[in-house]
């Protein structure tokens, strides 16, 4: 696809298959999964640090963890690789960005 898009997300916390706490991005309102594409270990660590910052500042950004909250979100923008009713996947390239909004 390769088209540029901005998606407002929330952080969903869940327990993974190994019983460990985990987090992922989901689109506000629709709840569909947001995938940031294939990446290397360094870039994955950067994203994990980003998620940890959200957790550490949860009181300042409560709606970052809410599907329906409108005050805070994680804004993801970039080139879309795959867009379906249950998932949107971005290309992990120079156009990809994510930040608190």
CSV table of N, CA and C in Angstrom, one decimal:
chain,number,residue,atom,x,y,z
A,1,UNK,N,0.8,-1.2,0.0
A,1,UNK,CA,0.0,0.0,0.0
A,1,UNK,C,0.9,1.3,0.0
A,2,UNK,N,1.7,1.4,1.0
A,2,UNK,CA,2.6,2.5,1.1
A,2,UNK,C,2.1,3.9,1.3
A,3,UNK,N,0.8,4.1,1.6
A,3,UNK,CA,0.2,5.4,1.7
A,3,UNK,C,0.4,5.9,3.2
A,4,UNK,N,0.6,7.2,3.3
A,4,UNK,CA,0.8,7.8,4.6
A,4,UNK,C,-0.5,7.9,5.4
A,5,UNK,N,-0.5,7.6,6.6
A,5,UNK,CA,-1.7,7.6,7.5
A,5,UNK,C,-1.3,8.0,8.9
A,6,UNK,N,-2.2,8.6,9.6
A,6,UNK,CA,-2.1,8.9,11.0
A,6,UNK,C,-3.2,8.1,11.7
A,7,UNK,N,-2.8,7.4,12.8
A,7,UNK,CA,-3.8,6.6,13.6
A,7,UNK,C,-3.6,6.9,15.0
A,8,UNK,N,-4.7,7.3,15.7
A,8,UNK,CA,-4.7,7.5,17.2
A,8,UNK,C,-4.9,6.2,17.9
A,9,UNK,N,-4.0,5.9,18.8
A,9,UNK,CA,-4.0,4.6,19.5
A,9,UNK,C,-4.0,4.7,21.0
A,10,UNK,N,-4.4,3.6,21.6
A,10,UNK,CA,-4.2,3.5,23.1
A,10,UNK,C,-3.4,2.3,23.3
A,11,UNK,N,-2.8,2.2,24.5
A,11,UNK,CA,-2.0,1.1,24.9
A,11,UNK,C,-2.9,0.0,25.7
A,12,UNK,N,-2.9,-1.1,25.1
A,12,UNK,CA,-3.7,-2.2,25.8
A,12,UNK,C,-2.7,-3.1,26.6
A,13,UNK,N,-3.0,-3.2,27.8
A,13,UNK,CA,-2.2,-4.1,28.7
A,13,UNK,C,-2.8,-5.5,28.8
A,14,UNK,N,-2.0,-6.5,28.7
A,14,UNK,CA,-2.6,-7.9,28.7
A,14,UNK,C,-1.5,-8.8,29.2
A,15,UNK,N,-1.9,-10.0,29.5
A,15,UNK,CA,-1.0,-11.1,29.9
A,15,UNK,C,-0.7,-12.0,28.7
A,16,UNK,N,0.6,-12.1,28.4
A,16,UNK,CA,1.0,-12.9,27.2
A,16,UNK,C,0.9,-14.4,27.5
A,17,UNK,N,1.2,-15.3,26.5
A,17,UNK,CA,1.1,-16.7,26.7
A,17,UNK,C,2.0,-17.3,27.8
A,18,UNK,N,3.0,-16.6,28.2
A,18,UNK,CA,3.9,-17.0,29.3
A,18,UNK,C,3.5,-16.5,30.6
A,19,UNK,N,2.3,-15.8,30.7
A,19,UNK,CA,1.8,-15.3,32.0
A,19,UNK,C,2.5,-14.0,32.4
A,20,UNK,N,3.2,-13.3,31.5
A,20,UNK,CA,3.9,-12.1,31.8
A,20,UNK,C,3.1,-10.9,31.3
A,21,UNK,N,3.2,-9.8,32.1
A,21,UNK,CA,2.5,-8.6,31.6
A,21,UNK,C,3.1,-8.1,30.3
A,22,UNK,N,2.2,-7.7,29.4
A,22,UNK,CA,2.6,-7.2,28.1
A,22,UNK,C,1.8,-6.0,27.7
A,23,UNK,N,2.2,-5.4,26.6
A,23,UNK,CA,1.4,-4.2,26.1
A,23,UNK,C,1.5,-4.2,24.6
A,24,UNK,N,0.4,-3.6,23.9
A,24,UNK,CA,0.4,-3.5,22.5
A,24,UNK,C,-0.5,-2.2,22.2
A,25,UNK,N,-0.3,-1.8,21.0
A,25,UNK,CA,-1.1,-0.6,20.5
A,25,UNK,C,-2.4,-1.1,19.9
A,26,UNK,N,-3.5,-0.4,20.1
A,26,UNK,CA,-4.7,-0.6,19.4
A,26,UNK,C,-5.3,0.7,19.0
A,27,UNK,N,-6.0,0.7,18.0
A,27,UNK,CA,-6.6,2.0,17.5
A,27,UNK,C,-7.7,2.4,18.4
A,28,UNK,N,-7.7,3.7,18.7
A,28,UNK,CA,-8.8,4.3,19.5
A,28,UNK,C,-10.1,4.0,18.8
A,29,UNK,N,-11.2,3.9,19.5
A,29,UNK,CA,-12.6,3.7,19.0
A,29,UNK,C,-12.8,2.3,18.4
A,30,UNK,N,-12.0,1.9,17.3
A,30,UNK,CA,-12.3,0.6,16.7
A,30,UNK,C,-11.6,-0.6,17.4
A,31,UNK,N,-10.6,-0.3,18.1
A,31,UNK,CA,-9.9,-1.4,18.9
A,31,UNK,C,-9.0,-2.3,18.0
A,32,UNK,N,-8.9,-2.0,16.7
A,32,UNK,CA,-8.1,-2.9,15.9
A,32,UNK,C,-6.6,-2.8,16.3
A,33,UNK,N,-5.9,-3.9,16.1
A,33,UNK,CA,-4.5,-4.0,16.4
A,33,UNK,C,-3.7,-3.1,15.5
A,34,UNK,N,-2.7,-2.4,16.1
A,34,UNK,CA,-1.8,-1.5,15.3
A,34,UNK,C,-0.4,-2.1,15.4
A,35,UNK,N,0.2,-2.5,14.3
A,35,UNK,CA,1.5,-3.2,14.2
A,35,UNK,C,2.5,-2.2,13.6
A,36,UNK,N,3.6,-2.0,14.2
A,36,UNK,CA,4.6,-1.0,13.7
A,36,UNK,C,5.6,-1.7,12.7
A,37,UNK,N,5.3,-2.8,12.3
A,37,UNK,CA,6.1,-3.5,11.2
A,37,UNK,C,7.4,-4.1,11.8
A,38,UNK,N,8.1,-4.8,10.9
A,38,UNK,CA,9.3,-5.5,11.2
A,38,UNK,C,10.4,-4.5,11.6
A,39,UNK,N,11.2,-4.9,12.7
A,39,UNK,CA,12.2,-4.0,13.2
A,39,UNK,C,13.4,-4.8,13.7
A,40,UNK,N,14.4,-4.1,14.1
A,40,UNK,CA,15.6,-4.8,14.7
A,40,UNK,C,15.5,-4.6,16.2
A,41,UNK,N,16.4,-5.3,16.9
A,41,UNK,CA,16.4,-5.3,18.4
A,41,UNK,C,16.5,-3.9,19.0
A,42,UNK,N,17.3,-3.0,18.4
A,42,UNK,CA,17.5,-1.7,18.9
A,42,UNK,C,16.2,-0.9,18.8
A,43,UNK,N,15.6,-0.9,17.7
A,43,UNK,CA,14.3,-0.2,17.5
A,43,UNK,C,13.2,-0.7,18.4
A,44,UNK,N,13.2,-2.1,18.5
A,44,UNK,CA,12.2,-2.7,19.4
A,44,UNK,C,12.4,-2.2,20.9
A,45,UNK,N,13.7,-2.1,21.3
A,45,UNK,CA,14.0,-1.7,22.6
A,45,UNK,C,13.5,-0.2,22.8
A,46,UNK,N,13.7,0.6,21.8
A,46,UNK,CA,13.3,2.0,21.8
A,46,UNK,C,11.8,2.1,22.1
A,47,UNK,N,11.0,1.2,21.4
A,47,UNK,CA,9.5,1.2,21.5
A,47,UNK,C,9.2,0.7,22.9
A,48,UNK,N,9.9,-0.3,23.4
A,48,UNK,CA,9.6,-0.8,24.8
A,48,UNK,C,9.9,0.3,25.8
A,49,UNK,N,10.9,1.1,25.6
A,49,UNK,CA,11.2,2.3,26.5
A,49,UNK,C,10.1,3.3,26.4
A,50,UNK,N,9.5,3.5,25.3
A,50,UNK,CA,8.4,4.4,25.1
A,50,UNK,C,7.2,3.9,25.9
A,51,UNK,N,6.9,2.6,25.8
A,51,UNK,CA,5.8,2.1,26.6
A,51,UNK,C,6.0,2.2,28.1
A,52,UNK,N,7.2,2.0,28.5
A,52,UNK,CA,7.6,2.1,29.9
A,52,UNK,C,7.4,3.6,30.4
A,53,UNK,N,7.7,4.5,29.5
A,53,UNK,CA,7.5,5.9,29.9
A,53,UNK,C,6.0,6.2,30.0
A,54,UNK,N,5.2,5.6,29.2
A,54,UNK,CA,3.7,5.8,29.4
A,54,UNK,C,3.3,5.2,30.7
A,55,UNK,N,3.7,4.1,31.0
A,55,UNK,CA,3.4,3.4,32.3
A,55,UNK,C,3.8,4.3,33.5
A,56,UNK,N,5.0,4.8,33.4
A,56,UNK,CA,5.6,5.6,34.5
A,56,UNK,C,4.8,7.0,34.7
A,57,UNK,N,4.2,7.4,33.6
A,57,UNK,CA,3.5,8.7,33.6
A,57,UNK,C,2.0,8.5,33.5
A,58,UNK,N,1.5,7.4,33.9
A,58,UNK,CA,0.1,7.0,33.7
A,58,UNK,C,-0.9,8.0,34.3
A,59,UNK,N,-0.5,8.6,35.4
A,59,UNK,CA,-1.4,9.6,36.1
A,59,UNK,C,-1.5,10.9,35.2
A,60,UNK,N,-0.5,11.2,34.5
A,60,UNK,CA,-0.5,12.4,33.6
A,60,UNK,C,-1.2,12.1,32.3
A,61,UNK,N,-1.2,10.9,31.8
A,61,UNK,CA,-1.8,10.5,30.5
A,61,UNK,C,-2.8,9.3,30.6
A,62,UNK,N,-3.8,9.4,31.5
A,62,UNK,CA,-4.7,8.3,31.7
A,62,UNK,C,-5.4,7.8,30.4
A,63,UNK,N,-5.7,8.6,29.5
A,63,UNK,CA,-6.4,8.2,28.3
A,63,UNK,C,-5.6,7.4,27.3
A,64,UNK,N,-4.2,7.4,27.5
A,64,UNK,CA,-3.4,6.6,26.7
A,64,UNK,C,-3.7,5.1,26.9
A,65,UNK,N,-4.3,4.8,28.0
A,65,UNK,CA,-4.6,3.4,28.3
A,65,UNK,C,-6.1,3.1,28.1
A,66,UNK,N,-6.8,4.0,27.5
A,66,UNK,CA,-8.3,3.9,27.4
A,66,UNK,C,-8.7,3.9,25.9
A,67,UNK,N,-9.5,2.9,25.5
A,67,UNK,CA,-10.0,2.8,24.2
A,67,UNK,C,-10.9,4.0,23.8
A,68,UNK,N,-11.7,4.5,24.8
A,68,UNK,CA,-12.6,5.6,24.5
A,68,UNK,C,-12.2,7.0,24.9
A,69,UNK,N,-11.2,7.0,25.8
A,69,UNK,CA,-10.8,8.3,26.3
A,69,UNK,C,-10.3,9.2,25.1
A,70,UNK,N,-10.6,10.5,25.2
A,70,UNK,CA,-10.3,11.4,24.1
A,70,UNK,C,-9.2,12.4,24.3
A,71,UNK,N,-8.7,12.5,25.6
A,71,UNK,CA,-7.7,13.5,26.0
A,71,UNK,C,-6.3,13.1,25.6
A,72,UNK,N,-5.9,11.9,25.6
A,72,UNK,CA,-4.5,11.5,25.4
A,72,UNK,C,-4.5,10.3,24.4
A,73,UNK,N,-3.5,10.2,23.6
A,73,UNK,CA,-3.3,9.0,22.7
A,73,UNK,C,-1.9,8.9,22.3
A,74,UNK,N,-1.6,7.8,21.7
A,74,UNK,CA,-0.3,7.6,21.0
A,74,UNK,C,-0.7,7.8,19.5
A,75,UNK,N,-0.1,8.8,18.9
A,75,UNK,CA,-0.3,9.1,17.5
A,75,UNK,C,0.8,8.4,16.7
A,76,UNK,N,0.4,7.5,15.8
A,76,UNK,CA,1.3,6.8,15.0
A,76,UNK,C,1.1,7.3,13.5
A,77,UNK,N,2.1,7.6,12.9
A,77,UNK,CA,2.0,8.0,11.5
A,77,UNK,C,3.1,7.3,10.6
A,78,UNK,N,2.8,7.1,9.4
A,78,UNK,CA,3.7,6.5,8.5
A,78,UNK,C,3.1,5.9,7.3
A,79,UNK,N,3.9,5.1,6.6
A,79,UNK,CA,3.4,4.4,5.4
A,79,UNK,C,2.7,3.1,5.8
A,80,UNK,N,1.5,2.9,5.3
A,80,UNK,CA,0.7,1.7,5.7
A,80,UNK,C,1.1,0.6,4.8
A,81,UNK,N,1.3,-0.6,5.4
A,81,UNK,CA,1.7,-1.8,4.6
A,81,UNK,C,0.4,-2.7,4.4
A,82,UNK,N,-0.5,-2.7,5.5
A,82,UNK,CA,-1.6,-3.6,5.5
A,82,UNK,C,-2.7,-2.9,6.3
A,83,UNK,N,-3.9,-2.8,5.7
A,83,UNK,CA,-5.1,-2.2,6.4
A,83,UNK,C,-6.3,-3.1,6.2
A,84,UNK,N,-6.7,-3.6,7.4
A,84,UNK,CA,-7.8,-4.6,7.4
A,84,UNK,C,-8.8,-4.2,8.5
A,85,UNK,N,-10.0,-4.8,8.6
A,85,UNK,CA,-10.9,-4.4,9.6
A,85,UNK,C,-10.4,-4.7,11.1
A,86,UNK,N,-9.5,-5.7,11.2
A,86,UNK,CA,-9.0,-6.0,12.6
A,86,UNK,C,-7.6,-5.6,12.8
A,87,UNK,N,-6.9,-5.1,11.8
A,87,UNK,CA,-5.4,-4.8,12.0
A,87,UNK,C,-5.0,-3.7,11.0
A,88,UNK,N,-4.1,-2.8,11.5
A,88,UNK,CA,-3.4,-2.0,10.5
A,88,UNK,C,-1.9,-2.1,10.8
A,89,UNK,N,-1.1,-2.4,9.8
A,89,UNK,CA,0.3,-2.6,9.9
A,89,UNK,C,1.0,-1.5,9.1
A,90,UNK,N,2.0,-0.8,9.8
A,90,UNK,CA,2.8,0.2,9.2
A,90,UNK,C,4.1,-0.4,8.7
A,91,UNK,N,4.7,0.2,7.7
A,91,UNK,CA,6.1,-0.1,7.3
A,91,UNK,C,7.0,0.5,8.3
A,92,UNK,N,8.0,-0.3,8.8
A,92,UNK,CA,9.0,0.3,9.7
A,92,UNK,C,10.1,0.9,8.9
A,93,UNK,N,9.9,2.2,8.5
A,93,UNK,CA,10.9,2.9,7.7
A,93,UNK,C,11.1,4.3,8.2
A,94,UNK,N,11.7,5.1,7.4
A,94,UNK,CA,12.1,6.5,7.9
A,94,UNK,C,10.8,7.3,8.1
A,95,UNK,N,9.7,7.0,7.5
A,95,UNK,CA,8.5,7.8,7.7
A,95,UNK,C,7.7,7.4,8.9
A,96,UNK,N,8.0,6.3,9.6
A,96,UNK,CA,7.3,5.9,10.8
A,96,UNK,C,7.6,6.8,12.0
A,97,UNK,N,6.6,7.2,12.7
A,97,UNK,CA,6.8,7.9,13.9
A,97,UNK,C,5.7,7.7,14.9
A,98,UNK,N,6.0,7.8,16.2
A,98,UNK,CA,4.9,7.6,17.2
A,98,UNK,C,5.3,8.6,18.3
A,99,UNK,N,4.3,9.2,18.9
A,99,UNK,CA,4.5,10.1,20.0
A,99,UNK,C,3.2,10.2,20.8
A,100,UNK,N,3.3,10.7,22.0
A,100,UNK,CA,2.1,11.0,22.8
A,100,UNK,C,1.5,12.3,22.3
A,101,UNK,N,0.1,12.3,22.2
A,101,UNK,CA,-0.6,13.4,21.8
A,101,UNK,C,-1.8,13.7,22.7
